[in-house]
């Protein structure tokens, strides 16, 4: 009921942006949040970050570079349960913390999941429905479960657009 009242008072985009900005550790500016999104307190957002439904969880640091775009229902996790060396099975209440780094000009399709400890290089594109379990190099297009690189972007064309500041 309270959620309906709040949404009735505030436009959803304004409310969604406020939620993210109030929780993030830092935000360079120009943040667009078009779907309900939440971040952890160790999230650092670059300039021109665009969320369309993002959930960043865990105790680790999540750094997102400039001109990031996500599809709907995306998740980034920065910790996981200690199932190997814990004191109980299947796991205990301790977690393993690993930071996630996403460089500039990265684009996620819908329903992308990024697991703890992953770095995604500049200009990478992650296909919808992918689960990213290991580092993705710059300028690559990756997809699947687990996500694998299947194509490289045209670096010359990318750099030309970047030099001209033709950023979305």
Tab-separated table of C-alpha atoms in Angstrom:
chain	number	residue	atom	x	y	z
A	1	UNK	CA	0.000	0.000	0.000
A	2	UNK	CA	2.777	2.424	0.950
A	3	UNK	CA	4.571	1.667	-2.338
A	4	UNK	CA	1.403	2.614	-4.300
A	5	UNK	CA	1.077	5.868	-2.359
A	6	UNK	CA	4.727	6.790	-2.888
A	7	UNK	CA	4.563	5.976	-6.605
A	8	UNK	CA	1.359	8.009	-6.841
A	9	UNK	CA	3.099	11.026	-5.310
A	10	UNK	CA	6.397	10.721	-7.167
A	11	UNK	CA	7.006	9.824	-10.765
A	12	UNK	CA	8.569	6.336	-10.786
A	13	UNK	CA	11.733	7.419	-12.646
A	14	UNK	CA	12.409	10.117	-10.048
A	15	UNK	CA	11.821	7.668	-7.193
A	16	UNK	CA	13.952	4.939	-8.786
A	17	UNK	CA	16.828	7.387	-9.351
A	18	UNK	CA	16.550	8.664	-5.783
A	19	UNK	CA	16.754	5.105	-4.380
A	20	UNK	CA	19.945	4.372	-6.349
A	21	UNK	CA	21.614	7.740	-5.618
A	22	UNK	CA	20.826	7.527	-1.906
A	23	UNK	CA	22.409	4.068	-1.556
A	24	UNK	CA	25.415	4.340	-3.899
A	25	UNK	CA	28.762	5.323	-2.406
A	26	UNK	CA	29.432	7.662	-5.340
A	27	UNK	CA	27.808	8.821	-8.555
A	28	UNK	CA	29.529	11.097	-11.091
A	29	UNK	CA	26.198	12.349	-12.406
A	30	UNK	CA	23.628	11.936	-15.184
A	31	UNK	CA	22.016	8.827	-13.797
A	32	UNK	CA	18.919	7.454	-15.541
A	33	UNK	CA	16.892	4.770	-13.758
A	34	UNK	CA	13.884	3.643	-15.798
A	35	UNK	CA	12.923	0.562	-13.789
A	36	UNK	CA	13.102	-0.365	-10.122
A	37	UNK	CA	16.771	-0.716	-9.235
A	38	UNK	CA	18.830	-1.076	-6.105
A	39	UNK	CA	22.548	-0.984	-5.366
A	40	UNK	CA	24.759	-1.872	-2.410
A	41	UNK	CA	26.583	0.711	-0.300
A	42	UNK	CA	29.887	-0.010	-2.068
A	43	UNK	CA	28.623	0.906	-5.531
A	44	UNK	CA	30.513	3.562	-7.515
A	45	UNK	CA	28.693	4.861	-10.604
A	46	UNK	CA	30.287	6.710	-13.499
A	47	UNK	CA	28.771	9.438	-15.635
A	48	UNK	CA	25.707	8.616	-17.777
A	49	UNK	CA	24.770	5.319	-16.148
A	50	UNK	CA	21.434	3.915	-17.371
A	51	UNK	CA	19.575	1.232	-15.422
A	52	UNK	CA	16.347	-0.336	-16.652
A	53	UNK	CA	16.026	-2.683	-13.693
A	54	UNK	CA	19.297	-3.466	-11.888
A	55	UNK	CA	19.976	-5.202	-8.591
A	56	UNK	CA	23.494	-4.939	-7.136
A	57	UNK	CA	23.930	-7.036	-3.999
A	58	UNK	CA	26.623	-8.104	-1.573
A	59	UNK	CA	29.274	-6.496	0.581
A	60	UNK	CA	31.910	-6.075	-2.133
A	61	UNK	CA	32.693	-3.064	-4.266
A	62	UNK	CA	30.955	-2.621	-7.610
A	63	UNK	CA	32.463	-0.040	-9.944
A	64	UNK	CA	30.514	0.872	-13.083
A	65	UNK	CA	32.160	3.156	-15.641
A	66	UNK	CA	30.742	5.917	-17.808
A	67	UNK	CA	27.993	5.372	-20.423
A	68	UNK	CA	26.796	2.055	-19.011
A	69	UNK	CA	23.432	0.722	-20.195
A	70	UNK	CA	21.492	-2.235	-18.838
A	71	UNK	CA	18.412	-4.024	-20.012
A	72	UNK	CA	15.662	-5.095	-17.620
A	73	UNK	CA	16.054	-7.515	-14.701
A	74	UNK	CA	19.869	-7.481	-14.479
A	75	UNK	CA	21.845	-8.546	-11.397
A	76	UNK	CA	25.387	-8.002	-10.166
A	77	UNK	CA	26.540	-9.959	-7.097
A	78	UNK	CA	29.633	-9.048	-5.074
A	79	UNK	CA	29.686	-11.922	-2.576
A	80	UNK	CA	28.615	-15.542	-2.219
A	81	UNK	CA	28.037	-18.040	0.581
A	82	UNK	CA	31.023	-19.914	1.994
A	83	UNK	CA	30.079	-23.452	0.986
A	84	UNK	CA	33.645	-24.892	0.978
A	85	UNK	CA	35.161	-23.968	4.335
A	86	UNK	CA	32.131	-23.061	6.385
A	87	UNK	CA	31.054	-24.564	9.679
A	88	UNK	CA	27.725	-25.953	8.413
A	89	UNK	CA	26.313	-27.589	5.297
A	90	UNK	CA	25.148	-26.729	2.722
A	91	UNK	CA	26.687	-23.364	3.765
A	92	UNK	CA	26.981	-21.120	6.805
A	93	UNK	CA	26.403	-17.422	7.391
A	94	UNK	CA	29.876	-16.313	6.237
A	95	UNK	CA	30.408	-14.935	2.749
A	96	UNK	CA	33.295	-14.609	0.309
A	97	UNK	CA	33.540	-11.014	-0.954
A	98	UNK	CA	34.822	-10.243	-4.458
A	99	UNK	CA	34.640	-6.896	-6.241
A	100	UNK	CA	33.071	-6.399	-9.678
A	101	UNK	CA	34.531	-3.896	-12.154
A	102	UNK	CA	32.663	-2.767	-15.274
A	103	UNK	CA	34.564	-0.349	-17.507
A	104	UNK	CA	33.229	2.455	-19.737
A	105	UNK	CA	30.696	2.030	-22.561
A	106	UNK	CA	29.440	-1.425	-21.571
A	107	UNK	CA	25.971	-2.632	-22.525
A	108	UNK	CA	23.982	-5.458	-20.888
A	109	UNK	CA	20.960	-7.004	-22.556
A	110	UNK	CA	17.957	-8.085	-20.461
A	111	UNK	CA	18.353	-10.599	-17.620
A	112	UNK	CA	22.163	-10.511	-17.397
A	113	UNK	CA	23.697	-11.898	-14.188
A	114	UNK	CA	27.270	-11.045	-13.177
A	115	UNK	CA	28.890	-13.169	-10.465
A	116	UNK	CA	31.397	-11.927	-7.866
A	117	UNK	CA	34.990	-11.187	-8.889
A	118	UNK	CA	34.291	-10.447	-12.564
A	119	UNK	CA	35.762	-7.596	-14.624
A	120	UNK	CA	34.144	-6.512	-17.880
A	121	UNK	CA	36.334	-4.503	-20.247
A	122	UNK	CA	35.596	-1.258	-22.056
A	123	UNK	CA	33.074	-1.389	-24.877
A	124	UNK	CA	31.936	-4.953	-24.130
A	125	UNK	CA	28.406	-6.082	-24.961
A	126	UNK	CA	26.790	-8.840	-22.889
A	127	UNK	CA	23.973	-10.705	-24.627
A	128	UNK	CA	20.548	-11.017	-22.993
A	129	UNK	CA	20.133	-13.931	-20.588
A	130	UNK	CA	23.859	-14.386	-20.021
A	131	UNK	CA	25.548	-15.406	-16.781
A	132	UNK	CA	29.003	-13.834	-16.561
A	133	UNK	CA	31.255	-16.056	-14.431
A	134	UNK	CA	34.701	-14.884	-15.581
A	135	UNK	CA	36.359	-11.756	-16.964
A	136	UNK	CA	35.204	-10.442	-20.331
A	137	UNK	CA	37.846	-8.587	-22.374
A	138	UNK	CA	37.409	-5.089	-23.756
A	139	UNK	CA	35.615	-4.690	-27.086
A	140	UNK	CA	34.104	-8.170	-27.012
A	141	UNK	CA	30.573	-9.436	-27.473
A	142	UNK	CA	29.803	-12.285	-25.081
A	143	UNK	CA	26.796	-14.412	-24.288
A	144	UNK	CA	25.497	-17.657	-22.892
A	145	UNK	CA	25.639	-19.547	-19.644
A	146	UNK	CA	28.449	-19.286	-18.849
A	147	UNK	CA	29.065	-16.203	-20.986
A	148	UNK	CA	31.734	-16.716	-23.645
A	149	UNK	CA	33.191	-14.293	-26.141
A	150	UNK	CA	31.866	-15.052	-29.622
A	151	UNK	CA	32.727	-11.847	-31.469
A	152	UNK	CA	34.912	-8.751	-31.235
A	153	UNK	CA	33.669	-5.234	-31.952
A	154	UNK	CA	35.160	-3.146	-34.760
A	155	UNK	CA	37.788	-1.289	-32.703
A	156	UNK	CA	38.559	1.272	-35.414
A	157	UNK	CA	34.880	2.227	-35.738
A	158	UNK	CA	34.446	2.275	-31.936
A	159	UNK	CA	37.438	4.590	-31.457
A	160	UNK	CA	36.222	6.910	-34.222
A	161	UNK	CA	32.811	7.293	-32.523
A	162	UNK	CA	34.499	7.742	-29.148
A	163	UNK	CA	36.791	10.491	-30.483
A	164	UNK	CA	33.751	12.295	-31.907
A	165	UNK	CA	32.029	11.926	-28.502
A	166	UNK	CA	29.074	10.151	-30.112
A	167	UNK	CA	27.997	8.464	-26.879
A	168	UNK	CA	24.461	7.316	-26.133
